[in-house]
mmCIF file of C-alpha atoms in Angstrom:
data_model
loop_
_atom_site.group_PDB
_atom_site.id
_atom_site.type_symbol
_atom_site.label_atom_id
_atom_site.label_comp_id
_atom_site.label_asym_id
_atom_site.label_seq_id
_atom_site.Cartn_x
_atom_site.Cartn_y
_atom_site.Cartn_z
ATOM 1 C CA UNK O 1206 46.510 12.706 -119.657
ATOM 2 C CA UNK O 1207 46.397 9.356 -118.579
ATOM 3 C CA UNK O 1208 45.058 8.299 -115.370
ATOM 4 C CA UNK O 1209 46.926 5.763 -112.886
ATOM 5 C CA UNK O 1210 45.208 3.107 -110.795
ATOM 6 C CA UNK O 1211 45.321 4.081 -107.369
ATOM 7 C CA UNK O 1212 47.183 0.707 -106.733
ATOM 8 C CA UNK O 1213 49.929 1.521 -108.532
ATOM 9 C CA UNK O 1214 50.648 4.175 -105.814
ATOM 10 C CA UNK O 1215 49.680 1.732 -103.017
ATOM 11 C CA UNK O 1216 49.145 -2.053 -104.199
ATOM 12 C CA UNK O 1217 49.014 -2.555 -100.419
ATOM 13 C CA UNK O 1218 46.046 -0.337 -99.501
ATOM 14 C CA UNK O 1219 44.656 -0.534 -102.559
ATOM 15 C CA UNK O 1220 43.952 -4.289 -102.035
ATOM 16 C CA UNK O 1221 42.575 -3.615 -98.688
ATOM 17 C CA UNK O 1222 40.071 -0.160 -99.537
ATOM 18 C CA UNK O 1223 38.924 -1.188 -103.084
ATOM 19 C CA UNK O 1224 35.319 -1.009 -102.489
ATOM 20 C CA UNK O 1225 33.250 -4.492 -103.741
ATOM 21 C CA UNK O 1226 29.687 -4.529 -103.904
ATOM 22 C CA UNK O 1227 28.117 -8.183 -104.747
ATOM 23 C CA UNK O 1228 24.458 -8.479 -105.996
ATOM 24 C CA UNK O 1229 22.767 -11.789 -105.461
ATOM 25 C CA UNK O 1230 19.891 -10.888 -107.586
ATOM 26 C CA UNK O 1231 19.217 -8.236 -110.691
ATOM 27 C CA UNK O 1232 19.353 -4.959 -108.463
ATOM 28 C CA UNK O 1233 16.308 -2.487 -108.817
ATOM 29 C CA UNK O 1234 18.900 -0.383 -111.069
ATOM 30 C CA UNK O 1235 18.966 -3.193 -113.621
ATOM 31 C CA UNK O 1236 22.269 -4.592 -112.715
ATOM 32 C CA UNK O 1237 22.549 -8.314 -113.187
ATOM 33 C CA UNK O 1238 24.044 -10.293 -110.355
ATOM 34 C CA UNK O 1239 27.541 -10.453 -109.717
ATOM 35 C CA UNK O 1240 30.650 -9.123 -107.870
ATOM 36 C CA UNK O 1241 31.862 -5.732 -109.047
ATOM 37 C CA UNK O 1242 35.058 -3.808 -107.868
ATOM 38 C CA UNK O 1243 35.277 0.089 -108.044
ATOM 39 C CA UNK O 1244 38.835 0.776 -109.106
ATOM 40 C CA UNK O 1245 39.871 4.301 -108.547
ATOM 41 C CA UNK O 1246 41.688 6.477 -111.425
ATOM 42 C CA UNK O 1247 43.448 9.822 -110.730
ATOM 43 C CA UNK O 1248 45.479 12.184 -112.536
ATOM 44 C CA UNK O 1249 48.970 11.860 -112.243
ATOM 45 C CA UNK O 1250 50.208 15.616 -112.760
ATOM 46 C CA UNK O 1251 51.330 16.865 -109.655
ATOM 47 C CA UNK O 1252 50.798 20.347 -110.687
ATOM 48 C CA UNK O 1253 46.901 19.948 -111.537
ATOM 49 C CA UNK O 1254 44.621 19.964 -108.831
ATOM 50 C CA UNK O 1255 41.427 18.198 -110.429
ATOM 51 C CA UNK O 1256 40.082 16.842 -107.133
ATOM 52 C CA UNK O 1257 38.768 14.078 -109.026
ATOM 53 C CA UNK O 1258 38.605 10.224 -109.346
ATOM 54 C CA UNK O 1259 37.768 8.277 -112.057
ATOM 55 C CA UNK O 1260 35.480 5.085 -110.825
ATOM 56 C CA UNK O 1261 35.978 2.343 -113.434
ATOM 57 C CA UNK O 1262 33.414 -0.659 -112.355
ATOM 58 C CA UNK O 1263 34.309 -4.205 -113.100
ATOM 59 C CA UNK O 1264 33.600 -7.350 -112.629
ATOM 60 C CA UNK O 1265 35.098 -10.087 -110.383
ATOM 61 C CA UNK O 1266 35.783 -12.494 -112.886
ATOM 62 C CA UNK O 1267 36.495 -9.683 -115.563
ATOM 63 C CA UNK O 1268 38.476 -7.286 -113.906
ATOM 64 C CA UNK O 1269 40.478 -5.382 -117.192
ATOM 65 C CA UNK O 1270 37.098 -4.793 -118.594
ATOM 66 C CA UNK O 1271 35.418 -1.642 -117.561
ATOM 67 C CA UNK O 1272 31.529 -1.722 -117.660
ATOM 68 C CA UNK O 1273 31.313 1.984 -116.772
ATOM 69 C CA UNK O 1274 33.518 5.149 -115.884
ATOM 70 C CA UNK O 1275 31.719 7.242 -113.463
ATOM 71 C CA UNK O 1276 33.627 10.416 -112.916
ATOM 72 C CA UNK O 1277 32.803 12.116 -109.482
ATOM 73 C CA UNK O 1278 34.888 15.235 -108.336
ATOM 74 C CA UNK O 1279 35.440 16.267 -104.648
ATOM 75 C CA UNK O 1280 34.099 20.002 -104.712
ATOM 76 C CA UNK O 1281 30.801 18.992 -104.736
ATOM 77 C CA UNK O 1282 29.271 23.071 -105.103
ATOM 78 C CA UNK O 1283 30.994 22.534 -109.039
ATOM 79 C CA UNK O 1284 28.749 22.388 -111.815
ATOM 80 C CA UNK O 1285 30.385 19.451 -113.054
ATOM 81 C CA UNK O 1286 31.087 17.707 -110.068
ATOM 82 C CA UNK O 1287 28.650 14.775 -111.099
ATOM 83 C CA UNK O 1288 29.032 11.691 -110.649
ATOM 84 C CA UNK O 1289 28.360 10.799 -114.073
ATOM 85 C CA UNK O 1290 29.496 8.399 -116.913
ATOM 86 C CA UNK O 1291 32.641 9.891 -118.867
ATOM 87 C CA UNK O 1292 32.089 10.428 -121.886
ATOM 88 C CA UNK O 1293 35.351 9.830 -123.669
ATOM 89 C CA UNK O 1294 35.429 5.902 -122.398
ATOM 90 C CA UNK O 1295 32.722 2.903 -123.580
ATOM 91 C CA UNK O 1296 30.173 1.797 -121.469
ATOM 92 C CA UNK O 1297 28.271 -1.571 -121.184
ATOM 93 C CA UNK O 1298 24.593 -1.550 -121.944
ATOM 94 C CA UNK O 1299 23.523 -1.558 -117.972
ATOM 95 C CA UNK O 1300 26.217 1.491 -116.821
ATOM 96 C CA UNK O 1301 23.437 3.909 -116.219
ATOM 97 C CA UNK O 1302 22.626 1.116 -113.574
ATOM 98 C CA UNK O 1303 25.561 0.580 -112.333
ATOM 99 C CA UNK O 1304 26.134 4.444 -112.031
ATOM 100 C CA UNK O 1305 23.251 4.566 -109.884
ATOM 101 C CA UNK O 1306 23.927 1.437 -108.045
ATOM 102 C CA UNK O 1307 27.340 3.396 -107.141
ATOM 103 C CA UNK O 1308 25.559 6.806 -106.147
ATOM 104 C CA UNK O 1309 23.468 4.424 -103.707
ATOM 105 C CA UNK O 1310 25.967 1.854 -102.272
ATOM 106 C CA UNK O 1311 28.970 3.652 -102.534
ATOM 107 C CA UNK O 1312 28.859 8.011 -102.671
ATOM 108 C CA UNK O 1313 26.614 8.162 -99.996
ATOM 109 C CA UNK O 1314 28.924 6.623 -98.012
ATOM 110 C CA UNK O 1315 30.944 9.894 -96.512
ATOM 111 C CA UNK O 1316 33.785 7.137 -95.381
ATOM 112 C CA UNK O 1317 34.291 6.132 -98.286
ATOM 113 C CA UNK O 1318 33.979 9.782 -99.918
ATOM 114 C CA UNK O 1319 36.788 10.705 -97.139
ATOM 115 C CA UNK O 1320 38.962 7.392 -98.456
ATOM 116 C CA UNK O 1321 38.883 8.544 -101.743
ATOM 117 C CA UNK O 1322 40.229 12.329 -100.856
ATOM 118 C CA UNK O 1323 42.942 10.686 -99.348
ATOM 119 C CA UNK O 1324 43.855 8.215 -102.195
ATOM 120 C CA UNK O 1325 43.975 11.573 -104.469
ATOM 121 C CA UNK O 1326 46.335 13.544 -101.849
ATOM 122 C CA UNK O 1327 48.647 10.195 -101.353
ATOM 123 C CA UNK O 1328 48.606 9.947 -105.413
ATOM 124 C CA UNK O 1329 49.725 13.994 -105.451
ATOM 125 C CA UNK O 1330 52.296 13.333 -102.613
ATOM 126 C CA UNK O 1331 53.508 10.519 -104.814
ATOM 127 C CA UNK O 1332 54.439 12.544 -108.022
ATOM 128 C CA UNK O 1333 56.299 14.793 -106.173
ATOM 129 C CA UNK O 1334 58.395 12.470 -104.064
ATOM 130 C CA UNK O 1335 61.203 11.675 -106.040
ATOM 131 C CA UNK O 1336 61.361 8.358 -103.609
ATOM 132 C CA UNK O 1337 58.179 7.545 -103.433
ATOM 133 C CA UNK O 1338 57.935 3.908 -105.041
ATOM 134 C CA UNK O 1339 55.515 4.947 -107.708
ATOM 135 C CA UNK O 1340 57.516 8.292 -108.449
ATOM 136 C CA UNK O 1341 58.915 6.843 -111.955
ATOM 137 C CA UNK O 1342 56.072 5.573 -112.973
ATOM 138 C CA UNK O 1343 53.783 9.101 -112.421
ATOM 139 C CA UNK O 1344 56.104 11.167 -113.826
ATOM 140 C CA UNK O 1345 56.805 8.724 -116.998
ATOM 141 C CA UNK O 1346 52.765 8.838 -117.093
ATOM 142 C CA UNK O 1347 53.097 12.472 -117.841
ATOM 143 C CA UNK O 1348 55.956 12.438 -119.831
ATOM 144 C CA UNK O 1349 54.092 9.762 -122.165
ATOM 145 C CA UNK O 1350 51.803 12.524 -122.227
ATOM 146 C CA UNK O 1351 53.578 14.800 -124.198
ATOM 147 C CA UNK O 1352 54.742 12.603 -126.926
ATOM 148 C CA UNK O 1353 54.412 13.886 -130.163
ATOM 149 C CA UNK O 1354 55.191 11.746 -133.592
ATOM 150 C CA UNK O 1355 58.455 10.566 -134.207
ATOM 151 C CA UNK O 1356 58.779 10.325 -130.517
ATOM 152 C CA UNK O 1357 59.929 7.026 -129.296
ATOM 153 C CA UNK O 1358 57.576 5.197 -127.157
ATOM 154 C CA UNK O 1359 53.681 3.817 -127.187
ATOM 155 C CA UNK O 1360 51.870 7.167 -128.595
ATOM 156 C CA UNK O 1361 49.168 7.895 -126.540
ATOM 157 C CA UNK O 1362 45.591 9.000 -127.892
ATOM 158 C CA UNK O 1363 45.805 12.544 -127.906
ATOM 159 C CA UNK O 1364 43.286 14.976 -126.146
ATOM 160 C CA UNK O 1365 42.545 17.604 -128.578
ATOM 161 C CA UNK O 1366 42.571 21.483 -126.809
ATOM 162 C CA UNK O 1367 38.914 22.112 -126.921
ATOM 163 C CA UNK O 1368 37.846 18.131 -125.830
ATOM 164 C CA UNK O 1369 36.534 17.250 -122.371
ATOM 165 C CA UNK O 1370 39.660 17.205 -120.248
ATOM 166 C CA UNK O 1371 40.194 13.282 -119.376
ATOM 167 C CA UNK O 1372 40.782 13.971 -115.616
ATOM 168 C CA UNK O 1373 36.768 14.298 -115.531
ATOM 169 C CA UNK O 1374 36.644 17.997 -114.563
ATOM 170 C CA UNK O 1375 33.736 18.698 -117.377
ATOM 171 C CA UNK O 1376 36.367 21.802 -118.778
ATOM 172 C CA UNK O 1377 37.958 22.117 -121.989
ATOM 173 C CA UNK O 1378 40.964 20.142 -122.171
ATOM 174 C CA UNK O 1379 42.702 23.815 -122.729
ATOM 175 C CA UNK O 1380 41.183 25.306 -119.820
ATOM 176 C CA UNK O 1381 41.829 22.484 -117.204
ATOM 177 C CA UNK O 1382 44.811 19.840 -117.041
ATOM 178 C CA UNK O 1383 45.952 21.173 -120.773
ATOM 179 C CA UNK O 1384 47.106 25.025 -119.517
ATOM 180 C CA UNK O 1385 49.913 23.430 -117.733
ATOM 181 C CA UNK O 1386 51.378 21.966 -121.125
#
């Protein structure tokens, strides 16, 4: 499943709540300095209830180059709530830092924790609102989904049945967003 930037649902809130953290020196975690930007990822599917978001760091003056995924998930009693680095995506050579500079600056923060469970519920309202602005897009996020070959369209990477499920859960792909398909 792919996940959508929140500010595809909202560019407008997006702009204002996307949390920015600037270092002015190498941070105790062993992040150098700069200006990094936590953009938030969620699932699209309206009928999966992941309660998760997918925290891709960046930096300021490289913003469509993720230096770490950090998936955290909302019920924080699960197992596999984390946060923690996602496996399935790349990582720079300093995300363990930057995973801890986020626990510190940024999940500790029960605003911001609150922010984020409301970014997921207005992304869920979204993909069932046929006019929601974003509506098309969600729903042609999980239709692109379940391409198979010979399908018209971009062919996404697909999530074998017994692989991590993308949304971040820590389940089997089969067991989470996957029993839906």
């Amino acid at each position: 499943m792919y996940l959508i930037p929140f500010y595809v649902v909202d560019p407008d809130l997006a702009a204002r709540e996307t949390r920015v953290t600037t270092l002015f020196k190498l941070s105790k975690e062993g992040v150098p300095e700069g200006e990094y930007g936590l953009l938030e990822f969620y699932c699209p599917d309206p009928d999966c209830d992941c309660r998760r978001v997918m925290i891709n760091v960046v930096e300021k003056d490289r913003p469509t180059e993720f230096l770490a995924s950090i998936s955290y998930g909302f019920d924080h009693d699960a197992e596999d709530a984390g946060p923690y680095l996602d496996p399935l995506n790349k990582q720079c050579a300093y995300a363990d830092g930057l995973l801890r500079m986020v626990e510190r600056v940024a999940f500790s923060d029960v605003r911001y924790l609150a922010r984020l469970k409301h970014h997921y519920a207005l992304v869920k309202r979204a993909a069932t609102d046929p006019d929601h602005p974003a509506y098309a897009r969600l729903q042609e996020a999980c239709e692109e989904d379940q391409l198979t070959p010979g399908e018209a369209g971009p062919k996404p990477r697909r999530v074998g049945r017994n692989e991590p499920c993308p949304c971040g859960s820590g389940k089997k792909y089969k067991r989470c967003c996957g029993r839906k398909r």
